[in-house]
PDB file of C-alpha atoms in Angstrom:
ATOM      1  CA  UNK A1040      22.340  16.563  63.907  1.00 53.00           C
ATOM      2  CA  UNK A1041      23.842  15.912  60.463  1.00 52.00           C
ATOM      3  CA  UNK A1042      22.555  16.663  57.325  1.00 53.00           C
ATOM      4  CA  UNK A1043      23.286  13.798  54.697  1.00 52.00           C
ATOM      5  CA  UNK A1044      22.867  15.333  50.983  1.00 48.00           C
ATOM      6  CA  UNK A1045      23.879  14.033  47.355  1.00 45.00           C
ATOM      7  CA  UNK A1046      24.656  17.415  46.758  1.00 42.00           C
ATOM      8  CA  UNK A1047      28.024  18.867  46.319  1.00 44.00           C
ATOM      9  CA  UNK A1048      27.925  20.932  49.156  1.00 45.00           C
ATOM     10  CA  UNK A1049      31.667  20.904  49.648  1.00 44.00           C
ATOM     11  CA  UNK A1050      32.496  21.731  45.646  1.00 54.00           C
ATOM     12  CA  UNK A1051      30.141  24.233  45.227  1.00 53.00           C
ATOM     13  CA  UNK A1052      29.841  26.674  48.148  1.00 55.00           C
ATOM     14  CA  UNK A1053      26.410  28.842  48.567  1.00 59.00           C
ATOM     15  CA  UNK A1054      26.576  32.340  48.570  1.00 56.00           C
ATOM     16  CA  UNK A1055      26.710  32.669  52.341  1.00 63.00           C
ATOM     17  CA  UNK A1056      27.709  28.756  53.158  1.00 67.00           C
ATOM     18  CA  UNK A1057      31.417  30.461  54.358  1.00 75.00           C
ATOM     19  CA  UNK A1058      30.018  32.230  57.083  1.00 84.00           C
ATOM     20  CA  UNK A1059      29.992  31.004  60.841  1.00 85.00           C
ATOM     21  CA  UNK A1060      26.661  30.218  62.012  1.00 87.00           C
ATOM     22  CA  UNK A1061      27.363  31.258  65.059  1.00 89.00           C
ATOM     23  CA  UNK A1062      23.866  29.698  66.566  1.00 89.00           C
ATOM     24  CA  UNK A1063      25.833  26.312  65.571  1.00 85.00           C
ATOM     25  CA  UNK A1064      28.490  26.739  67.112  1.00 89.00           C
ATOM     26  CA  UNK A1065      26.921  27.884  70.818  1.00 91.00           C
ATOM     27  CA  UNK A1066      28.144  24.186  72.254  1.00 90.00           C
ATOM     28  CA  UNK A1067      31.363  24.012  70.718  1.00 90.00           C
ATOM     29  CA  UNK A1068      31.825  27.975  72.795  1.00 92.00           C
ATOM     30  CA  UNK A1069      30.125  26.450  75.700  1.00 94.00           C
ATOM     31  CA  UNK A1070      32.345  23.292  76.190  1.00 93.00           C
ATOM     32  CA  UNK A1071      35.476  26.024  76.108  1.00 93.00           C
ATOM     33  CA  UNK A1072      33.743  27.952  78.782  1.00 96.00           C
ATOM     34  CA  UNK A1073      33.163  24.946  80.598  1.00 96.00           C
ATOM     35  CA  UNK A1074      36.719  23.845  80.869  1.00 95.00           C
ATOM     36  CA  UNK A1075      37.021  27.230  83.785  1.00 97.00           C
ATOM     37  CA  UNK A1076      34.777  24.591  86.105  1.00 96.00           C
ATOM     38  CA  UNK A1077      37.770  22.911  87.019  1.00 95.00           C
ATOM     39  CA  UNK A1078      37.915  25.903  89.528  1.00 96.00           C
ATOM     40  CA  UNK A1079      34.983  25.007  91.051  1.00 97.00           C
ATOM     41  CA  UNK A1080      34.723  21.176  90.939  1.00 98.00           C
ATOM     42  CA  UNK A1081      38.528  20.821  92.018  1.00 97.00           C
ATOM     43  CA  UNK A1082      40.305  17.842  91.658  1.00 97.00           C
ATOM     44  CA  UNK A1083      41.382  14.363  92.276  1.00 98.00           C
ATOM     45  CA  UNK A1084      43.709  11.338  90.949  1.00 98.00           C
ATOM     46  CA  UNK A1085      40.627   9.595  89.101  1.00 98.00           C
ATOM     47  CA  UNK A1086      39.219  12.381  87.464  1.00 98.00           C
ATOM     48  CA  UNK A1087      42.837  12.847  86.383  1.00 98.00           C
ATOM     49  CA  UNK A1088      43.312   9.603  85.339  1.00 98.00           C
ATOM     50  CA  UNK A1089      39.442   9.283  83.733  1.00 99.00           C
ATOM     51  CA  UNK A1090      40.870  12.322  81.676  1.00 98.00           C
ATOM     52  CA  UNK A1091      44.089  10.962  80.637  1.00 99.00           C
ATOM     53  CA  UNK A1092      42.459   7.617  79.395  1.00 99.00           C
ATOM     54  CA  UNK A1093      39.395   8.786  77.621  1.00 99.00           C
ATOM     55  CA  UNK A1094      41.766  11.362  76.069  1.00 98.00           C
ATOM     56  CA  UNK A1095      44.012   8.494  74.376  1.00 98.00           C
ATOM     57  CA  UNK A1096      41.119   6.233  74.013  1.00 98.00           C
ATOM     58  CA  UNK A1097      39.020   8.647  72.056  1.00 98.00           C
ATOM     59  CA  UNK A1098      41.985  10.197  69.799  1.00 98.00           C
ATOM     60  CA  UNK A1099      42.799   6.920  68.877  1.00 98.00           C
ATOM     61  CA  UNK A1100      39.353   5.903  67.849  1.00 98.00           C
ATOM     62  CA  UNK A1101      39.247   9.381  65.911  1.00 98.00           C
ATOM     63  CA  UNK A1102      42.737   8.751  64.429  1.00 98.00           C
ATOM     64  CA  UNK A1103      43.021   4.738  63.473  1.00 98.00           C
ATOM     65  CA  UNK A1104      39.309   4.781  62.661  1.00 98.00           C
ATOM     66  CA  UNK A1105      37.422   8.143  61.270  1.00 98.00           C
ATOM     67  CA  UNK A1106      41.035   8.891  59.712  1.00 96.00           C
ATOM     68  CA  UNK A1107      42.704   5.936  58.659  1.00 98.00           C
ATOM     69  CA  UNK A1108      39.933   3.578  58.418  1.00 98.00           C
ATOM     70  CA  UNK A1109      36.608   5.750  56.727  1.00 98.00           C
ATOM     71  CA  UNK A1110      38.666   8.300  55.495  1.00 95.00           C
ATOM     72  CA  UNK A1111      41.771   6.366  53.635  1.00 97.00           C
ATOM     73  CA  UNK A1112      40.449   2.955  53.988  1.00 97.00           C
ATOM     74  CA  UNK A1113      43.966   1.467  55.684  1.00 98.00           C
ATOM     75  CA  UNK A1114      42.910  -1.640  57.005  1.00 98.00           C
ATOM     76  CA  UNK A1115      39.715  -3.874  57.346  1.00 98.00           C
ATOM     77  CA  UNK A1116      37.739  -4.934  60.660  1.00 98.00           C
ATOM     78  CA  UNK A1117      34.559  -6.483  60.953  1.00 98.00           C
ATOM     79  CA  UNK A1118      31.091  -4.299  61.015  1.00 98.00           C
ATOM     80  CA  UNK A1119      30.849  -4.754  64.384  1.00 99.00           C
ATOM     81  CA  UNK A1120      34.098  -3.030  65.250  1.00 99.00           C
ATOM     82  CA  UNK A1121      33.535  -0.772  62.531  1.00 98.00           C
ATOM     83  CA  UNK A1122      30.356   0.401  64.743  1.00 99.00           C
ATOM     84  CA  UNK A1123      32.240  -0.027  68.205  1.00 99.00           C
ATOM     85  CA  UNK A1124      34.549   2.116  67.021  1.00 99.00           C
ATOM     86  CA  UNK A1125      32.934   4.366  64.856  1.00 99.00           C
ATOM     87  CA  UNK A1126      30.737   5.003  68.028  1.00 99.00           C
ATOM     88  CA  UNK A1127      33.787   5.459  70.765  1.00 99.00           C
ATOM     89  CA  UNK A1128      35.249   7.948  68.017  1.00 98.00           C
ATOM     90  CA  UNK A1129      31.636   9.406  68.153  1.00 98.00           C
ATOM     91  CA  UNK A1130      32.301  10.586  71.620  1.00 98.00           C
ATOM     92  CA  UNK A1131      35.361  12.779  70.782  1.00 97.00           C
ATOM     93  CA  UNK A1132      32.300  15.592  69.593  1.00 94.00           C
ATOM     94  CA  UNK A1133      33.660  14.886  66.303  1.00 94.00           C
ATOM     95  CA  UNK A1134      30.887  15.243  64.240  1.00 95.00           C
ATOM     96  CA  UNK A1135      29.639  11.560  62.981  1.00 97.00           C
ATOM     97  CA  UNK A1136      31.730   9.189  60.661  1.00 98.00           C
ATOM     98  CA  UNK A1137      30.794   9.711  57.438  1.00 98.00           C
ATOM     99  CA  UNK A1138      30.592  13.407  57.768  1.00 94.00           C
ATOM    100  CA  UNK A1139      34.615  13.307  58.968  1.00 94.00           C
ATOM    101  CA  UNK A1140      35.969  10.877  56.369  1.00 96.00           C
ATOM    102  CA  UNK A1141      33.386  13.135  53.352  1.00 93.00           C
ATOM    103  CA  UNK A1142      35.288  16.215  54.322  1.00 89.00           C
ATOM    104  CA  UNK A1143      39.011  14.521  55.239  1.00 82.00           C
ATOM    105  CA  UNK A1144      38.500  12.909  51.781  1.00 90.00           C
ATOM    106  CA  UNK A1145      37.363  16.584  49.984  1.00 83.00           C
ATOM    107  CA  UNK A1146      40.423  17.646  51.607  1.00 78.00           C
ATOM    108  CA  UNK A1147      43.170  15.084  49.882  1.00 70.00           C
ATOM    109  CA  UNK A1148      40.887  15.746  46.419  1.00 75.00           C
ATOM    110  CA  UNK A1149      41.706  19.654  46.771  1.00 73.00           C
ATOM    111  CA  UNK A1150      44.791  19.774  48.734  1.00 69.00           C
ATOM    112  CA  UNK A1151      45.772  23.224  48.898  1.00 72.00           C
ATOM    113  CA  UNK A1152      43.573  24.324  46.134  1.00 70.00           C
ATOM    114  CA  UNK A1153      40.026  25.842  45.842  1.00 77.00           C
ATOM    115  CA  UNK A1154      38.074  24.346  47.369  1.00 75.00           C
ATOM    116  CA  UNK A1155      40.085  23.171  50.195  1.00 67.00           C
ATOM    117  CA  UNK A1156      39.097  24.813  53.680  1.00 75.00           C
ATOM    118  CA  UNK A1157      41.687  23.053  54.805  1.00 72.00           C
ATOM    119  CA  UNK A1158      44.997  25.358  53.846  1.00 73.00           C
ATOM    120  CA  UNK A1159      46.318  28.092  56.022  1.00 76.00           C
ATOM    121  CA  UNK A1160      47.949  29.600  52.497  1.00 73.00           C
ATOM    122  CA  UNK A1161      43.781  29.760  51.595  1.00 72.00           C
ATOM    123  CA  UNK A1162      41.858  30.578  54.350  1.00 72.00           C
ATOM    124  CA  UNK A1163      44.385  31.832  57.231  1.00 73.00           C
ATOM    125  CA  UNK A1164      45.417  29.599  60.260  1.00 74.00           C
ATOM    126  CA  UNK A1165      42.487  30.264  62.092  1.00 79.00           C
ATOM    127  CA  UNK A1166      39.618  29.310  59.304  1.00 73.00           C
ATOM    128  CA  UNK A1167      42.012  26.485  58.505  1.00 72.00           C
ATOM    129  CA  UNK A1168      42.462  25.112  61.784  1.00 74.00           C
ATOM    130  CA  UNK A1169      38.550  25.308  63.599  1.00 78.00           C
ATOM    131  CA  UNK A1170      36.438  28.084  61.366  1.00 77.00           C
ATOM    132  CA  UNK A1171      35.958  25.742  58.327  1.00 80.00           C
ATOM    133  CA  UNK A1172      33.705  23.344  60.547  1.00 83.00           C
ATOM    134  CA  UNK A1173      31.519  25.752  62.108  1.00 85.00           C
ATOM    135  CA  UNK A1174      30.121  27.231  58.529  1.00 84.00           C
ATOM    136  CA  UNK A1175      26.929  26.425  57.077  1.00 84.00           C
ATOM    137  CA  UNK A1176      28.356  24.626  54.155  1.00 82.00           C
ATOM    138  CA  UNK A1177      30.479  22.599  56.361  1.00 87.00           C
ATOM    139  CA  UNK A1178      27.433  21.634  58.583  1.00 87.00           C
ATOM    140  CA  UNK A1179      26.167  19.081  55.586  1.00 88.00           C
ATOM    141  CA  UNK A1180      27.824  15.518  54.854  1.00 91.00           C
ATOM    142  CA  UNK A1181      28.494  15.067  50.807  1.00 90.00           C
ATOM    143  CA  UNK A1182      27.638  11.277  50.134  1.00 95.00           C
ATOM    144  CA  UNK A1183      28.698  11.689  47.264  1.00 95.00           C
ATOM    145  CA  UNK A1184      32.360  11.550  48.445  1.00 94.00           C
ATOM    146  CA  UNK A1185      31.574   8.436  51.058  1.00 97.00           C
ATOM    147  CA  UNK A1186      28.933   6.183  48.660  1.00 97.00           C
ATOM    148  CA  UNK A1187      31.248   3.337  50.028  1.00 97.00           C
ATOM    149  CA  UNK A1188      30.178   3.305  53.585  1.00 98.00           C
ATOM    150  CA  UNK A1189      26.616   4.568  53.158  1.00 98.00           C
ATOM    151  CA  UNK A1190      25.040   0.918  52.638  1.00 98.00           C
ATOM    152  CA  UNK A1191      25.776   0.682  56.370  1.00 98.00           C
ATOM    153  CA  UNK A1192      22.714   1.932  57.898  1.00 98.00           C
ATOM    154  CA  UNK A1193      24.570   1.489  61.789  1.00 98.00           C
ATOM    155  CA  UNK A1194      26.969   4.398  60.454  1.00 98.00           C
ATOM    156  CA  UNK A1195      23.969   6.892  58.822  1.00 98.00           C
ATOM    157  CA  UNK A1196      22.303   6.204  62.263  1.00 98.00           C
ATOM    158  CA  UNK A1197      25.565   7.819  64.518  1.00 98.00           C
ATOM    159  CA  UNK A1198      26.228  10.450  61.186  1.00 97.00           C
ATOM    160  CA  UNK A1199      22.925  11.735  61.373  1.00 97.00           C
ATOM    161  CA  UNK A1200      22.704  11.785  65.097  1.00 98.00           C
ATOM    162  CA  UNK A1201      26.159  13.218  66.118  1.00 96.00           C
ATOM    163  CA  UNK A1202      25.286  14.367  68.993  1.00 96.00           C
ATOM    164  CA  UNK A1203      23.750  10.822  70.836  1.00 98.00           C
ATOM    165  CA  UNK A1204      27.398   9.349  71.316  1.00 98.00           C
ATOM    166  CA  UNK A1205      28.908  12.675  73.414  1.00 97.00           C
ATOM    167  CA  UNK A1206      26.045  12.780  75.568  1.00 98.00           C
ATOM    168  CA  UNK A1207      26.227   8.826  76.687  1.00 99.00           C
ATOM    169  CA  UNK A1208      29.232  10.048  77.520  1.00 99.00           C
ATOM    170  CA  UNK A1209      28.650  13.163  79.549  1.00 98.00           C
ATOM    171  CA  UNK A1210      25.591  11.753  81.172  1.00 99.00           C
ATOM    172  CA  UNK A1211      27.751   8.091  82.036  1.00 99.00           C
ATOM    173  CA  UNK A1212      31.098  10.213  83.451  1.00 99.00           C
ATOM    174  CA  UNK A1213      28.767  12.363  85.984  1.00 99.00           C
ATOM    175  CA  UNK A1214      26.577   8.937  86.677  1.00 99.00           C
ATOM    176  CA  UNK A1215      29.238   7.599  87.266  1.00 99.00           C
ATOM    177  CA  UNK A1216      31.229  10.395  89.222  1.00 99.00           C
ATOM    178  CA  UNK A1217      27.780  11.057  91.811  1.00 99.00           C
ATOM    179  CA  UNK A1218      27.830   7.391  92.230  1.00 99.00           C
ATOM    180  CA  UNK A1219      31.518   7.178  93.827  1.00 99.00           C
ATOM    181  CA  UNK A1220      30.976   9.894  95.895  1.00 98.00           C
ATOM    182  CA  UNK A1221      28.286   7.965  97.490  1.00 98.00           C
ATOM    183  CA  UNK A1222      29.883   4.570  97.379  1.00 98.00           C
ATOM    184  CA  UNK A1223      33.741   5.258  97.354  1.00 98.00           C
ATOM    185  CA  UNK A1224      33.794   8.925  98.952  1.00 98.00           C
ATOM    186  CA  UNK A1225      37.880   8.213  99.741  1.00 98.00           C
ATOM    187  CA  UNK A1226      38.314   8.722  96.130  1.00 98.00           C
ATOM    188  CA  UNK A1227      37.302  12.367  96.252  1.00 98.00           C
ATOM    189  CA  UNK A1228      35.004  12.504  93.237  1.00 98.00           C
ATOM    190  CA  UNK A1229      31.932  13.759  92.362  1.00 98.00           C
ATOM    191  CA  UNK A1230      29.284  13.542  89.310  1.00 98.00           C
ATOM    192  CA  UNK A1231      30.273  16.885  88.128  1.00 98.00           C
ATOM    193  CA  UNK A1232      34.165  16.211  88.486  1.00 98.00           C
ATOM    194  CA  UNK A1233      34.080  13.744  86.371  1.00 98.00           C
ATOM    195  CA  UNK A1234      32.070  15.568  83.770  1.00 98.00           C
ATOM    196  CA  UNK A1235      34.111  18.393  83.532  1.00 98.00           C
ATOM    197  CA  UNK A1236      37.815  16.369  83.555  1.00 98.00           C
ATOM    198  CA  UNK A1237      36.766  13.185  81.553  1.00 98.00           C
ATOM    199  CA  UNK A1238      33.911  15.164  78.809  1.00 97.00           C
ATOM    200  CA  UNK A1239      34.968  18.694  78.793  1.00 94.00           C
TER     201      UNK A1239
END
């Protein structure tokens, strides 16, 4: 769940905020293990293609919308699309939408500076790339930095909880997966196919 705050979290780190709370990140580990059950679950040509689509689907929600719509502001939609696709980027296990754009914005304000966790020339590759978002000072969303979007309540609702979105759409791929291996078993699917080549 995400922790909105006026503070500023990202500007001012706390003495241990740079550490990795590893208790955090036990999911984020868990979905990488989880990737190995395509050894058990096997395949087929829809779980393929389920993985193939929700992968472009759900990069381009994160990519038009939590990057170049909350974070930069690139375009205008209406508030319902804003919310349809702030909640199909949702599913990418992104975190929610203003906690991206607060800490994609931080990033363009610091480029390459203190305090960006962003640089590689800062932080090393690895910290830069994935071990910024699994600190404790990371965890929290600055409002400060995303005031703009805030007066949609719709959008504080997915921020603060992150985690809703991804499981819709775990629970709707294996739904959906046990229910063609009772109704379409020529497809060769199953509820836990599905999960693991369309969510993990």
């Amino acid at each position: 769940m995400s922790t909105l705050t006026a503070s500023p979290s990202t500007d001012a780190p706390t003495a241990d905020g740079d550490r990795i709370d590893w208790l955090r990140c036990l999911p984020f580990i868990a979905l990488h293990i989880a990737v190995l059950g395509v050894i058990w679950v096997g395949w087929s040509w829809f779980a393929i293609t389920t993985a193939v689509v929700l992968y472009f689907v759900r990069m381009f929600a994160v990519t038009a919308f939590y990057h170049r719509y909350f974070s930069h502001r690139a375009f205008k939609t209406s508030r319902v699309m804003q919310f349809l696709m702030a909640a199909l980027a949702g599913t990418a296990a992104q975190r929610g939408p203003l906690w991206w754009a607060a800490h994609h914005r931080h990033h363009h304000v610091h480029s390459d500076h203190e305090p960006d966790v962003h640089s590689p020339s800062l932080r090393g590759l690895l910290m830069s790339h994935c071990g910024w978002f699994m600190t404790r000072d990371a965890y929290r969303t600055n409002t400060r930095i995303v005031r703009d979007w805030l007066r949609f309540r719709e959008l504080r609702l997915l921020d603060r909880f992150d985690w809703f979105m991804p499981l819709v759409l775990a629970l709707s791929l294996y739904s959906v997966g046990a229910l063609l291996e009772v109704f379409a078993p020529g497809l060769n699917v199953t509820g836990m196919q599905l999960f693991i080549w369309g969510f993990v």
